[in-house]
Short mmCIF file of C-alpha atoms (C1' of nucleotides) in Angstrom, two decimals:
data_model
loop_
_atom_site.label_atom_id
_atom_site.label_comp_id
_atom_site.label_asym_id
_atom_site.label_seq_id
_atom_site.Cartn_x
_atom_site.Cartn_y
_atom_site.Cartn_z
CA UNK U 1 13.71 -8.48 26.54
CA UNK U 2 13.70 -6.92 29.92
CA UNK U 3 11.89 -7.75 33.02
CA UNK U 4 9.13 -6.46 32.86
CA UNK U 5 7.95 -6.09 36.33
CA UNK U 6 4.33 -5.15 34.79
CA UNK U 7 2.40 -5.58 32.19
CA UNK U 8 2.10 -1.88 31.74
CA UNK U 9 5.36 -1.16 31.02
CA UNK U 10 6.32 -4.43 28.42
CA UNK U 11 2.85 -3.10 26.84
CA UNK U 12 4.63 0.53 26.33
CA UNK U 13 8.23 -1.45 25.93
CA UNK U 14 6.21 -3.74 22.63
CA UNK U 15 4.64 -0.66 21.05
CA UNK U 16 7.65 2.23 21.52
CA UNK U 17 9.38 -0.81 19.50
CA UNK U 18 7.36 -0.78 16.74
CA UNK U 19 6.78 2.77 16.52
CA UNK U 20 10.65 4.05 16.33
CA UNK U 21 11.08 0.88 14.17
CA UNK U 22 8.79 2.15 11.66
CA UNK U 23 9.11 5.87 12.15
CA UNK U 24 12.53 6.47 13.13
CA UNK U 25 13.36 8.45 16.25
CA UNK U 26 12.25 12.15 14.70
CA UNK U 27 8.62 10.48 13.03
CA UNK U 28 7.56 8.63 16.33
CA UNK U 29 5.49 10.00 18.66
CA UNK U 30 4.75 9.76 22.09
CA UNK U 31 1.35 9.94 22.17
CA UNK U 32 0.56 7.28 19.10
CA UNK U 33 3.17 4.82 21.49
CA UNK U 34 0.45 5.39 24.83
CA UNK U 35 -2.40 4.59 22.50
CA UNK U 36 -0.88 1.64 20.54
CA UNK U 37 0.17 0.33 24.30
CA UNK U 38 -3.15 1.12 25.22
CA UNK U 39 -2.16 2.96 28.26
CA UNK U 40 -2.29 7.15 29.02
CA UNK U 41 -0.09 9.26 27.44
CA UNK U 42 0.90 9.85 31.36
CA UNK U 43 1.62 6.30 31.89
CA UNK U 44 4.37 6.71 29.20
CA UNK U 45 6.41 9.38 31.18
CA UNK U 46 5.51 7.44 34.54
CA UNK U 47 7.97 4.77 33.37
CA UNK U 48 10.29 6.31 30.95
CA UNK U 49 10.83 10.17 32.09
CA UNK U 50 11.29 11.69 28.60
CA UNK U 51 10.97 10.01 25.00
CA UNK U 52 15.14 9.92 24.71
CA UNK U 53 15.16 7.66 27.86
CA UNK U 54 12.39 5.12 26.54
CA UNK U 55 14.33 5.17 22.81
CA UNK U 56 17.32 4.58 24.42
CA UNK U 57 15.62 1.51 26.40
CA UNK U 58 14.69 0.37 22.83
CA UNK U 59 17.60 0.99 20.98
CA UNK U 60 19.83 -0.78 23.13
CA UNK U 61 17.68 -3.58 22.66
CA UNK U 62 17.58 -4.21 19.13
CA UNK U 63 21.77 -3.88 19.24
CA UNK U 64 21.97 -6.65 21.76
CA UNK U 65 19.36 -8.88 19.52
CA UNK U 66 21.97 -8.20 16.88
CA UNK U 67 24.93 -9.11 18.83
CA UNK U 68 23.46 -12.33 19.61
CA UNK U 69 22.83 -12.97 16.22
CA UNK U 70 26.07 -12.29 15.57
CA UNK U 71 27.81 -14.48 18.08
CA UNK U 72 25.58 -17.40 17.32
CA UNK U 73 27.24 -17.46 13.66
CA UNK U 74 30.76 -18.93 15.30
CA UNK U 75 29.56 -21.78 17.37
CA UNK U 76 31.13 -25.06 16.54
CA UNK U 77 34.55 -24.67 14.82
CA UNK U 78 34.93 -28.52 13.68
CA UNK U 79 33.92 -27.95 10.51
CA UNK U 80 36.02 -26.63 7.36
CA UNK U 81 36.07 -23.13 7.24
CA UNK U 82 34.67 -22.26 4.42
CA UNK U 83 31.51 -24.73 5.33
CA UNK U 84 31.24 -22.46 8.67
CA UNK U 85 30.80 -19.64 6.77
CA UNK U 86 28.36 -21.01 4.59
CA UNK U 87 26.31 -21.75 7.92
CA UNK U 88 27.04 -18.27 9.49
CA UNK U 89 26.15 -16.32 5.99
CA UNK U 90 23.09 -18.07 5.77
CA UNK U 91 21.71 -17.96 8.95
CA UNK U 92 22.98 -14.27 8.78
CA UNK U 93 21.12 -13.48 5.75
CA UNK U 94 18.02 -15.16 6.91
CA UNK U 95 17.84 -13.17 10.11
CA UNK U 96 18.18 -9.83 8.23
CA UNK U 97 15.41 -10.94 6.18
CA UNK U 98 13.13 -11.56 8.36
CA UNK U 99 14.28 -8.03 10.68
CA UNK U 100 14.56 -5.87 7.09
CA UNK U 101 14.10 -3.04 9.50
CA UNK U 102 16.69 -2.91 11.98
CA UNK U 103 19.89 -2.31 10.01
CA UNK U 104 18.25 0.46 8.81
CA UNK U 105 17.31 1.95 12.00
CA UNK U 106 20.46 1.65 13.56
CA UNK U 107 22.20 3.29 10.72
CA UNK U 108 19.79 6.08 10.91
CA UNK U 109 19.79 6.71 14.42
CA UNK U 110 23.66 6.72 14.47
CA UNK U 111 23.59 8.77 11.70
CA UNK U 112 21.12 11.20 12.96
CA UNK U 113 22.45 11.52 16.30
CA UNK U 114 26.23 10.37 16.42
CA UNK U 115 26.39 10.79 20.33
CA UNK U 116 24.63 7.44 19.99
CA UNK U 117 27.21 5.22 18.84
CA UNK U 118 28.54 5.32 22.67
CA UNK U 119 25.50 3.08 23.48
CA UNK U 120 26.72 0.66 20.62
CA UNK U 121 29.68 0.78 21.27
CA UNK U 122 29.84 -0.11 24.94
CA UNK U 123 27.42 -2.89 24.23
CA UNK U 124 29.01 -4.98 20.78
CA UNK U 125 32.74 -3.75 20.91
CA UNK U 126 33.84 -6.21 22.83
CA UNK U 127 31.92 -9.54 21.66
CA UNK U 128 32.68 -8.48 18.60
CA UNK U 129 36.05 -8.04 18.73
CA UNK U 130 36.65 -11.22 20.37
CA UNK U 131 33.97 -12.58 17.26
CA UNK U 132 36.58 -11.61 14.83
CA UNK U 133 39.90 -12.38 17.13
CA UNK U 134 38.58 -16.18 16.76
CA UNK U 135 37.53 -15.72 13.15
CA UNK U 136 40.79 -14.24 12.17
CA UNK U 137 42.45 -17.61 14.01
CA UNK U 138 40.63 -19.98 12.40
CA UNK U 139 41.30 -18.27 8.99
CA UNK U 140 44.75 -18.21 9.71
CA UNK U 141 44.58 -22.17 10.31
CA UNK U 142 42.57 -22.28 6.74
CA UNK U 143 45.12 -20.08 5.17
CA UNK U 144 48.02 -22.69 6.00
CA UNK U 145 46.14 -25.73 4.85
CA UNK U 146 45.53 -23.88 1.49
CA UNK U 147 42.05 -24.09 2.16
CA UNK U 148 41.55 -20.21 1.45
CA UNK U 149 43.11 -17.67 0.15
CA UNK U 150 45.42 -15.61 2.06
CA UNK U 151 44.86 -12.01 0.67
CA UNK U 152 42.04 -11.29 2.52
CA UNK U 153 41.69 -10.66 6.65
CA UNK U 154 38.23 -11.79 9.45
CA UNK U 155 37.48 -8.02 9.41
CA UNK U 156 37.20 -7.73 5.51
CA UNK U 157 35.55 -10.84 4.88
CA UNK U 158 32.79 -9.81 8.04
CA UNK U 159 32.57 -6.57 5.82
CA UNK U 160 32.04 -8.14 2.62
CA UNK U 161 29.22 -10.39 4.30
CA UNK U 162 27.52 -7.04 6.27
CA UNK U 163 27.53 -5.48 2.85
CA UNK U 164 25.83 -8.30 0.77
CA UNK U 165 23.26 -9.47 2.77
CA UNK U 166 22.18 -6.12 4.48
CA UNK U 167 21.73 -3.84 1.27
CA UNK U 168 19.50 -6.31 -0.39
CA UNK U 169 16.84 -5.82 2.67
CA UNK U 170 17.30 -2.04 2.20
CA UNK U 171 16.83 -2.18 -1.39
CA UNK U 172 14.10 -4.24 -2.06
CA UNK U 173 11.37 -1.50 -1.83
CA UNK U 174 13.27 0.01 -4.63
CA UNK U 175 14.00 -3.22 -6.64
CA UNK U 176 10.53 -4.37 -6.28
CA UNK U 177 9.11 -1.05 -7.85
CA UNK U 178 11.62 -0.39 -10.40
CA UNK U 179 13.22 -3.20 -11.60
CA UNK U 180 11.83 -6.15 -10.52
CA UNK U 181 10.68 -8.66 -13.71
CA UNK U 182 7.58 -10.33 -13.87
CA UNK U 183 7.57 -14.38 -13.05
CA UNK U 184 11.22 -14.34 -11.80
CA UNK U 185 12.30 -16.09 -8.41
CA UNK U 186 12.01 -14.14 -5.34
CA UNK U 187 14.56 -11.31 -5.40
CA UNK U 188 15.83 -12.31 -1.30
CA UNK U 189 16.04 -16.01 -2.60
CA UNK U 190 17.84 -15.20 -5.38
CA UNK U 191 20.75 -12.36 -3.50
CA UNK U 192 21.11 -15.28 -0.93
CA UNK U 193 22.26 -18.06 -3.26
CA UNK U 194 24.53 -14.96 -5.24
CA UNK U 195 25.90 -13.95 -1.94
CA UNK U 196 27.22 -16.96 -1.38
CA UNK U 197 28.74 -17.55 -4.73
CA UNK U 198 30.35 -14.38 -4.18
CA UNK U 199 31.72 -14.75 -1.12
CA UNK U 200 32.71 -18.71 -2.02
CA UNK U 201 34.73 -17.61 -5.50
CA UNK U 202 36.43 -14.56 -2.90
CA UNK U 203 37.60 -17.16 -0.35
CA UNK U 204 38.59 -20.52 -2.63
CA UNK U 205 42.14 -20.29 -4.30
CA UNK U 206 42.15 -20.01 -8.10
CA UNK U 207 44.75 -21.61 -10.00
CA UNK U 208 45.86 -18.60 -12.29
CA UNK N 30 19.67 22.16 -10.66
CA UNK N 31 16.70 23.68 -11.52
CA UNK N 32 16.76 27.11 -12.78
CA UNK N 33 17.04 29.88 -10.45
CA UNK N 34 14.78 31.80 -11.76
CA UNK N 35 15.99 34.21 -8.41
CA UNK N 36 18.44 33.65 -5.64
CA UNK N 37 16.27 33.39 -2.69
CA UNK N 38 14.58 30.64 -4.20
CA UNK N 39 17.92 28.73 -5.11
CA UNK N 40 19.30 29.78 -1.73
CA UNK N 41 15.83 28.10 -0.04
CA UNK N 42 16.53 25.12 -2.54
CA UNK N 43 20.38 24.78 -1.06
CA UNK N 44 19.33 25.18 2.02
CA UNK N 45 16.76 22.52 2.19
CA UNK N 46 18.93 20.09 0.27
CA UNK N 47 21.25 20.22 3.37
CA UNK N 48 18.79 19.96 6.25
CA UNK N 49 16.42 17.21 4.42
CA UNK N 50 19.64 15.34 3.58
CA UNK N 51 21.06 15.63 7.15
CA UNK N 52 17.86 15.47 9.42
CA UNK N 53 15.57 13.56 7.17
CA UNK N 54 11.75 14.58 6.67
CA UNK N 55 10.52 14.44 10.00
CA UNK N 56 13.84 15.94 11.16
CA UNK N 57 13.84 19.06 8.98
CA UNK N 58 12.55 22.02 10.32
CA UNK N 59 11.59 24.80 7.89
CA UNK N 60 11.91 27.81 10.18
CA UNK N 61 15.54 26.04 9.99
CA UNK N 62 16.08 25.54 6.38
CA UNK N 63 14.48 29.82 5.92
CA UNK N 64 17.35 30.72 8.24
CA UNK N 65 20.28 28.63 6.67
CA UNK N 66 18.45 30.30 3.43
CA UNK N 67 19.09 33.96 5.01
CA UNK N 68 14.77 34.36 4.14
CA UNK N 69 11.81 35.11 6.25
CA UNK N 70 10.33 31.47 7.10
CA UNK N 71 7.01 33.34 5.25
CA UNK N 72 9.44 33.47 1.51
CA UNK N 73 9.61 29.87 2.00
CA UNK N 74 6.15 29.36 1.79
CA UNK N 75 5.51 31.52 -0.55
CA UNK N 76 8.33 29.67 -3.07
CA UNK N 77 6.91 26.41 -2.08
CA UNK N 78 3.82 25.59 -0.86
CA UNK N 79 4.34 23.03 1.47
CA UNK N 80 7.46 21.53 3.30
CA UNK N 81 6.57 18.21 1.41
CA UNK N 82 6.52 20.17 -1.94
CA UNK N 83 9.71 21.74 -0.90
CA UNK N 84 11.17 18.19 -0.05
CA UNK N 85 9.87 16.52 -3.37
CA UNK N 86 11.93 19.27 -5.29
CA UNK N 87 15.06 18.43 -3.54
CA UNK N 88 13.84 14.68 -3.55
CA UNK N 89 13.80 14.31 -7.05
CA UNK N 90 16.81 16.06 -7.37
CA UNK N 91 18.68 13.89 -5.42
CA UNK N 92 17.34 10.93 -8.00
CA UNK N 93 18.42 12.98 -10.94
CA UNK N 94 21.84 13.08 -9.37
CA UNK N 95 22.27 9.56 -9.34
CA UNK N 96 20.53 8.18 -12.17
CA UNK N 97 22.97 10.77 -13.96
CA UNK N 98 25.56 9.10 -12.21
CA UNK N 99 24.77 5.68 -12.89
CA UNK N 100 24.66 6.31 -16.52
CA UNK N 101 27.59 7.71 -17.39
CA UNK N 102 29.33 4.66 -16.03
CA UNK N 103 28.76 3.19 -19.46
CA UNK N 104 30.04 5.47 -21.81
CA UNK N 105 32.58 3.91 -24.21
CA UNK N 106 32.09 0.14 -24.89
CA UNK N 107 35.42 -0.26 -26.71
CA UNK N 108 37.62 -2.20 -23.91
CA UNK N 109 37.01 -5.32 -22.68
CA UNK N 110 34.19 -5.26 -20.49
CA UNK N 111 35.98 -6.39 -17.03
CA UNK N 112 37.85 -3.02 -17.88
CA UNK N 113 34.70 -1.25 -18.23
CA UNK N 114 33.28 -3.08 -15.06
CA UNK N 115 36.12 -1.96 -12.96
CA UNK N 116 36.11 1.91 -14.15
CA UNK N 117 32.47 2.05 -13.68
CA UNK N 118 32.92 0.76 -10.00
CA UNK N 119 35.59 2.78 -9.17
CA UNK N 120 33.75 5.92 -10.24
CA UNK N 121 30.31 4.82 -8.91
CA UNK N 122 32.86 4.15 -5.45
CA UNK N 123 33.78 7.45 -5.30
CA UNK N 124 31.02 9.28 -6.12
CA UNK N 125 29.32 7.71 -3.05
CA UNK N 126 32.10 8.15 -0.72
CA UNK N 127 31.83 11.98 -1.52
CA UNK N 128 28.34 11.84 -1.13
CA UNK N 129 27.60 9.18 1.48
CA UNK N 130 24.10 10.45 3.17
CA UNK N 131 22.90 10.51 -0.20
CA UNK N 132 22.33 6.78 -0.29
CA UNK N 133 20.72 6.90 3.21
CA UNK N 134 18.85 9.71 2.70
CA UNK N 135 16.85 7.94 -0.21
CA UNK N 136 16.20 4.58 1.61
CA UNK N 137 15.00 6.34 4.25
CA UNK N 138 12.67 8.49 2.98
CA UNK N 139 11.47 5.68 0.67
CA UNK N 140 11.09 3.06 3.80
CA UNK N 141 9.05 6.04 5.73
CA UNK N 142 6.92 6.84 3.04
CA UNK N 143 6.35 4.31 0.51
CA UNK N 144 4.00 5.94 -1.58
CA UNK N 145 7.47 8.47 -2.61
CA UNK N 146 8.89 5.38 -4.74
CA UNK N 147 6.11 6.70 -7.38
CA UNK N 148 8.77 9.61 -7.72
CA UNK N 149 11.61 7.34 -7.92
CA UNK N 150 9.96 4.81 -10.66
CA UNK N 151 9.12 7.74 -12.84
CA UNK N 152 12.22 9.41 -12.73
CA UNK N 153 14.98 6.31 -12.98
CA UNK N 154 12.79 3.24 -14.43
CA UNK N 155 13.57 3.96 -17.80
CA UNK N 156 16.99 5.39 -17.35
CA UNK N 157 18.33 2.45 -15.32
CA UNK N 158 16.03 0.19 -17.54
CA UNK N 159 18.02 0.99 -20.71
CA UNK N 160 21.28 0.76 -19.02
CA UNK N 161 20.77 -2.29 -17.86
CA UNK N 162 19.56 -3.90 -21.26
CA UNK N 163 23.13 -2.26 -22.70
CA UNK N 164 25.36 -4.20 -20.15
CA UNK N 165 23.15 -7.06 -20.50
CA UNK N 166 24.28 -7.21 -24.49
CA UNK N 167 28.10 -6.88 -23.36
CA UNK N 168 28.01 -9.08 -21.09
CA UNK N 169 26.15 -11.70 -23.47
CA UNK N 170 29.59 -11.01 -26.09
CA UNK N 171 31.81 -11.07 -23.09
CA UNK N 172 30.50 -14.59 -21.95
CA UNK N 173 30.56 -15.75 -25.85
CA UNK N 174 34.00 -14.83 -26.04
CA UNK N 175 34.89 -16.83 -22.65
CA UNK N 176 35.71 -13.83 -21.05
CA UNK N 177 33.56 -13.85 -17.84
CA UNK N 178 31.73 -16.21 -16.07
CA UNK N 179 28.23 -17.18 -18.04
CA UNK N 180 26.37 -17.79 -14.29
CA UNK N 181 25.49 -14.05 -13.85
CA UNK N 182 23.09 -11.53 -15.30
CA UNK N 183 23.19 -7.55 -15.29
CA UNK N 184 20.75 -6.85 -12.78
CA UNK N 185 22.44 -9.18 -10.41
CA UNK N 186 26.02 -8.04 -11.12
CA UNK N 187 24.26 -3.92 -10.68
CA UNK N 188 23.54 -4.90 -7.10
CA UNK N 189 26.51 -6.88 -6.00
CA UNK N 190 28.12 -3.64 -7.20
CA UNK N 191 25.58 -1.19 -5.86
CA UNK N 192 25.84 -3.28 -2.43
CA UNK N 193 29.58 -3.43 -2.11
CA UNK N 194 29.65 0.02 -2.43
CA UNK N 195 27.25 1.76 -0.80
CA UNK N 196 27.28 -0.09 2.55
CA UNK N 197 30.56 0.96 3.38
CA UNK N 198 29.69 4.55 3.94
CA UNK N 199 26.80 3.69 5.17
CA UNK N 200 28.68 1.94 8.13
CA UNK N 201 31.61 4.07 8.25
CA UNK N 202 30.50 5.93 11.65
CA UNK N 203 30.01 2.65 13.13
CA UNK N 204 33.57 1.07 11.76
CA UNK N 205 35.25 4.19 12.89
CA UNK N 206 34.31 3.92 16.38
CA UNK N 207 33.85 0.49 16.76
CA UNK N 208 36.27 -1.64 14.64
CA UNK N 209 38.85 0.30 13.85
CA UNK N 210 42.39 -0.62 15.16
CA UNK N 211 45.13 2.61 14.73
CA UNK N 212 47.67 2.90 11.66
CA UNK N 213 45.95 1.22 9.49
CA UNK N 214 45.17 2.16 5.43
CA UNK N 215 41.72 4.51 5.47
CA UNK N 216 38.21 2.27 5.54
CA UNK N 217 37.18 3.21 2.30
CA UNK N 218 40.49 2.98 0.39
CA UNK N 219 40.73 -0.46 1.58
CA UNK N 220 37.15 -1.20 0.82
CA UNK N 221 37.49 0.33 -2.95
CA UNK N 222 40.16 -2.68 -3.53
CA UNK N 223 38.63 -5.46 -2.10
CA UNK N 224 35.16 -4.60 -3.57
CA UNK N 225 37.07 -4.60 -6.94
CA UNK N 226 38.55 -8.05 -6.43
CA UNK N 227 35.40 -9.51 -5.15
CA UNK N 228 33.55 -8.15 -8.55
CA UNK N 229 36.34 -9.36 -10.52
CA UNK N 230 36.54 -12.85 -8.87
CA UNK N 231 32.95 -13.38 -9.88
CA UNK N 232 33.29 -12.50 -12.95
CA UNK N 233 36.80 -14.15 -14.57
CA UNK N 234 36.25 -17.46 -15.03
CA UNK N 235 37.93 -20.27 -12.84
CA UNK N 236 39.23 -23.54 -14.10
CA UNK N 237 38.07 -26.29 -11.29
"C1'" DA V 20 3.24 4.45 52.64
"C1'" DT V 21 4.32 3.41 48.15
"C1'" DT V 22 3.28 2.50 43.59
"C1'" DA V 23 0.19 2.91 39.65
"C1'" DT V 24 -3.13 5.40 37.10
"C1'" DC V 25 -6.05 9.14 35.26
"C1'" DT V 26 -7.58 13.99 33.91
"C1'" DA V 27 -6.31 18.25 32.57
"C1'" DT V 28 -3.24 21.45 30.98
"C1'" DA V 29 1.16 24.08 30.58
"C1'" DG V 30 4.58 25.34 27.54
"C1'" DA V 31 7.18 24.79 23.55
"C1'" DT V 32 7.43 24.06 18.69
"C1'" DC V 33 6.20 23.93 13.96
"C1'" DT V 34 3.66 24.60 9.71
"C1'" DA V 35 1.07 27.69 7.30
"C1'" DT V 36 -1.39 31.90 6.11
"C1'" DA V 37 -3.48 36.62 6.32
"C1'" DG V 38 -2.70 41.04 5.30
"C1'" DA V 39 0.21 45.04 4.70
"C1'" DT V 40 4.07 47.04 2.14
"C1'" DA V 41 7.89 47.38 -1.11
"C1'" DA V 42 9.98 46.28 -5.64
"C1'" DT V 43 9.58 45.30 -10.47
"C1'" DG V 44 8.01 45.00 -15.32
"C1'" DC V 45 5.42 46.76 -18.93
"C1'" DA H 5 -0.58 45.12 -12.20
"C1'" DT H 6 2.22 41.64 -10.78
"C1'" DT H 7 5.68 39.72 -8.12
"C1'" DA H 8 8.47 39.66 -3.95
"C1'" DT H 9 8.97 40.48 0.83
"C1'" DC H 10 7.98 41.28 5.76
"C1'" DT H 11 5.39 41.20 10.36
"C1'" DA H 12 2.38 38.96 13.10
"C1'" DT H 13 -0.29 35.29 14.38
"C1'" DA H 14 -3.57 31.35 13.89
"C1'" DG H 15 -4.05 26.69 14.62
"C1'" DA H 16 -2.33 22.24 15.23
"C1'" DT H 17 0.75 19.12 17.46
"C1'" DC H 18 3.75 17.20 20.77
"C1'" DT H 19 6.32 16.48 24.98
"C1'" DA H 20 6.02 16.76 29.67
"C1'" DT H 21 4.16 17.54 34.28
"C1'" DA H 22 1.03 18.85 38.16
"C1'" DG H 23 -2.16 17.20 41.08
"C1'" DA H 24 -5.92 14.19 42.31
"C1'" DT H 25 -7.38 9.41 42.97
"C1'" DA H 26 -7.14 4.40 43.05
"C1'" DA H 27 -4.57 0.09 43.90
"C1'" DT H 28 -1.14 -2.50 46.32
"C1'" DG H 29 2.12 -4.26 49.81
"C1'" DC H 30 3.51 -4.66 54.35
#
DNA sequence: ATTATCTATAGATCTATAGATAATGC
DNA sequence: ATTATCTATAGATCTATAGATAATGC
């Protein structure tokens, strides 16, 4: 988090979090973020001049905690590839679990406002880039041992991954609701272990 | 659509469609949506009540839309059903790459107010329901006849699908600006094919 | 002296309706 | 007679700031 050279401001910091979290920029208000701080309204435009300057304050915040999520997936490269992946996917999926929110708000918020996707950009472009310039190598090590297949590049496989354990998060309102059975295993539990099949049967070399 | 029982009531109708689908709930303005209509902002009240009626007729709508979408993926049962699985994907791929904020749009208004999945379960419980019960019974043949894989069910295949393909748009914006590298084939094409060899991977059976 | 805090309110929207008038159907 | 339409405005928020007062640091 930042520094937060008072309490005051971490207190308005904590509770702007959780309102455009919930709400979305165009839902939160101002005035709901002073009392959930407990602080004046006032105290709210003391810090952070206008609403835009204390999302942006926010926003840029949750796209660093992502980034570091991110970056922590690639850590040791001594095992097989396919085993680091396993680790990554996992550790990816159980992070997105547990923050079923933020995809969701970032996608909105870009969506919403596109001018935004200059703050993410300046911020993740580059670790990611060099994330996937050291994924693509060590795939391109696993390709030559025959370890994986070789039809498939870092930036497609990160896709696939992004795809299969984010929508799950953003669909379980709707699964749970509508289709959901009753006495079956959790639905997360369940996309986790198929995620990983999926991604597994993508990556090994079949013999047809 | 509904019937336009006049045109300044369908016009209000369009014209909400497009701000509630581009701005979201809290976004949408109706003394916007009565000027994109060419109406007084009074007609708009006086058509529908409320903005939240006005939103739940667009709203449900937008469900119709894709619950009729989703079911004609499973028209004709003659071919083999990985030939059925990869024409139903390809459709239900493009349809959401023509209409990519309509995926968004849903999850976010669901996520913001939960108590609007009521609308949802009414409208696509059954439909989806049945359609999943008639894949289930192909893919129960398909699986006798050693023709897919027998570790997967319907529901679970449905969202690998629905996730594969929805997240790309979703994530486009981002992509475009932050991954993208020049001259290569369009996001989405690309996507389209790998989705379908991921699905297809699962599915045909492998012989370690 | 500077930084933090509060009260009070300006000013801008935004939804919704009241009430008058015009158009339409029978 | 009923339905459609317009003008004008009420009433509720919501963001933002002005201006006074208290707390803090040097």
């Amino acid at each position: 988090m930042t520094k937060h050279r008072n309490n005051k401001e971490h207190a308005i910091l904590e509770a702007a979090r959780q309102e455009f979290l919930e709400k979305g920029y165009d839902g939160a208000r101002t005035t709901s973020i002073a009392r959930n701080a407990g602080v004046t309204h006032a105290m709210l435009h003391y810090y952070f001049k206008t609403k835009e300057d204390l999302f942006c304050s926010i926003f840029v915040d949750f796209i660093a905690q992502i980034g570091k999520n991110l970056t922590s997936l690639f850590e040791d490269s001594q095992k097989p590839f396919v085993e680091l992946i396993e680790n990554a996917m996992s550790m990816h999926f159980d992070f997105i679990s547990e923050n079923p929110k933020v995809p969701l708000f970032i996608i909105r918020e870009i969506w919403s406002r596109p001018e935004r996707i200059e703050m993410l950009r300046q911020s993740i472009s580059s670790t990611v880039g060099g994330l996937l310039a050291s994924a693509q190598q060590a795939m391109d090590v696993a390709k030559n041992n025959g370890e994986i297949n070789s039809d498939i590049d870092a930036i497609t496989l990160f896709i696939d991954i992004l795809a299969l354990n984010v929508f799950p998060s953003l669909f379980l309102p709707i699964y749970n609701t509508a289709l959901s059975q009753d006495g079956e295993k959790p639905f997360l539990e369940k996309r986790k272990q198929e995620n990983l099949k999926l991604i597994l049967n993508r990556l090994t070399p079949q013999s047809k």
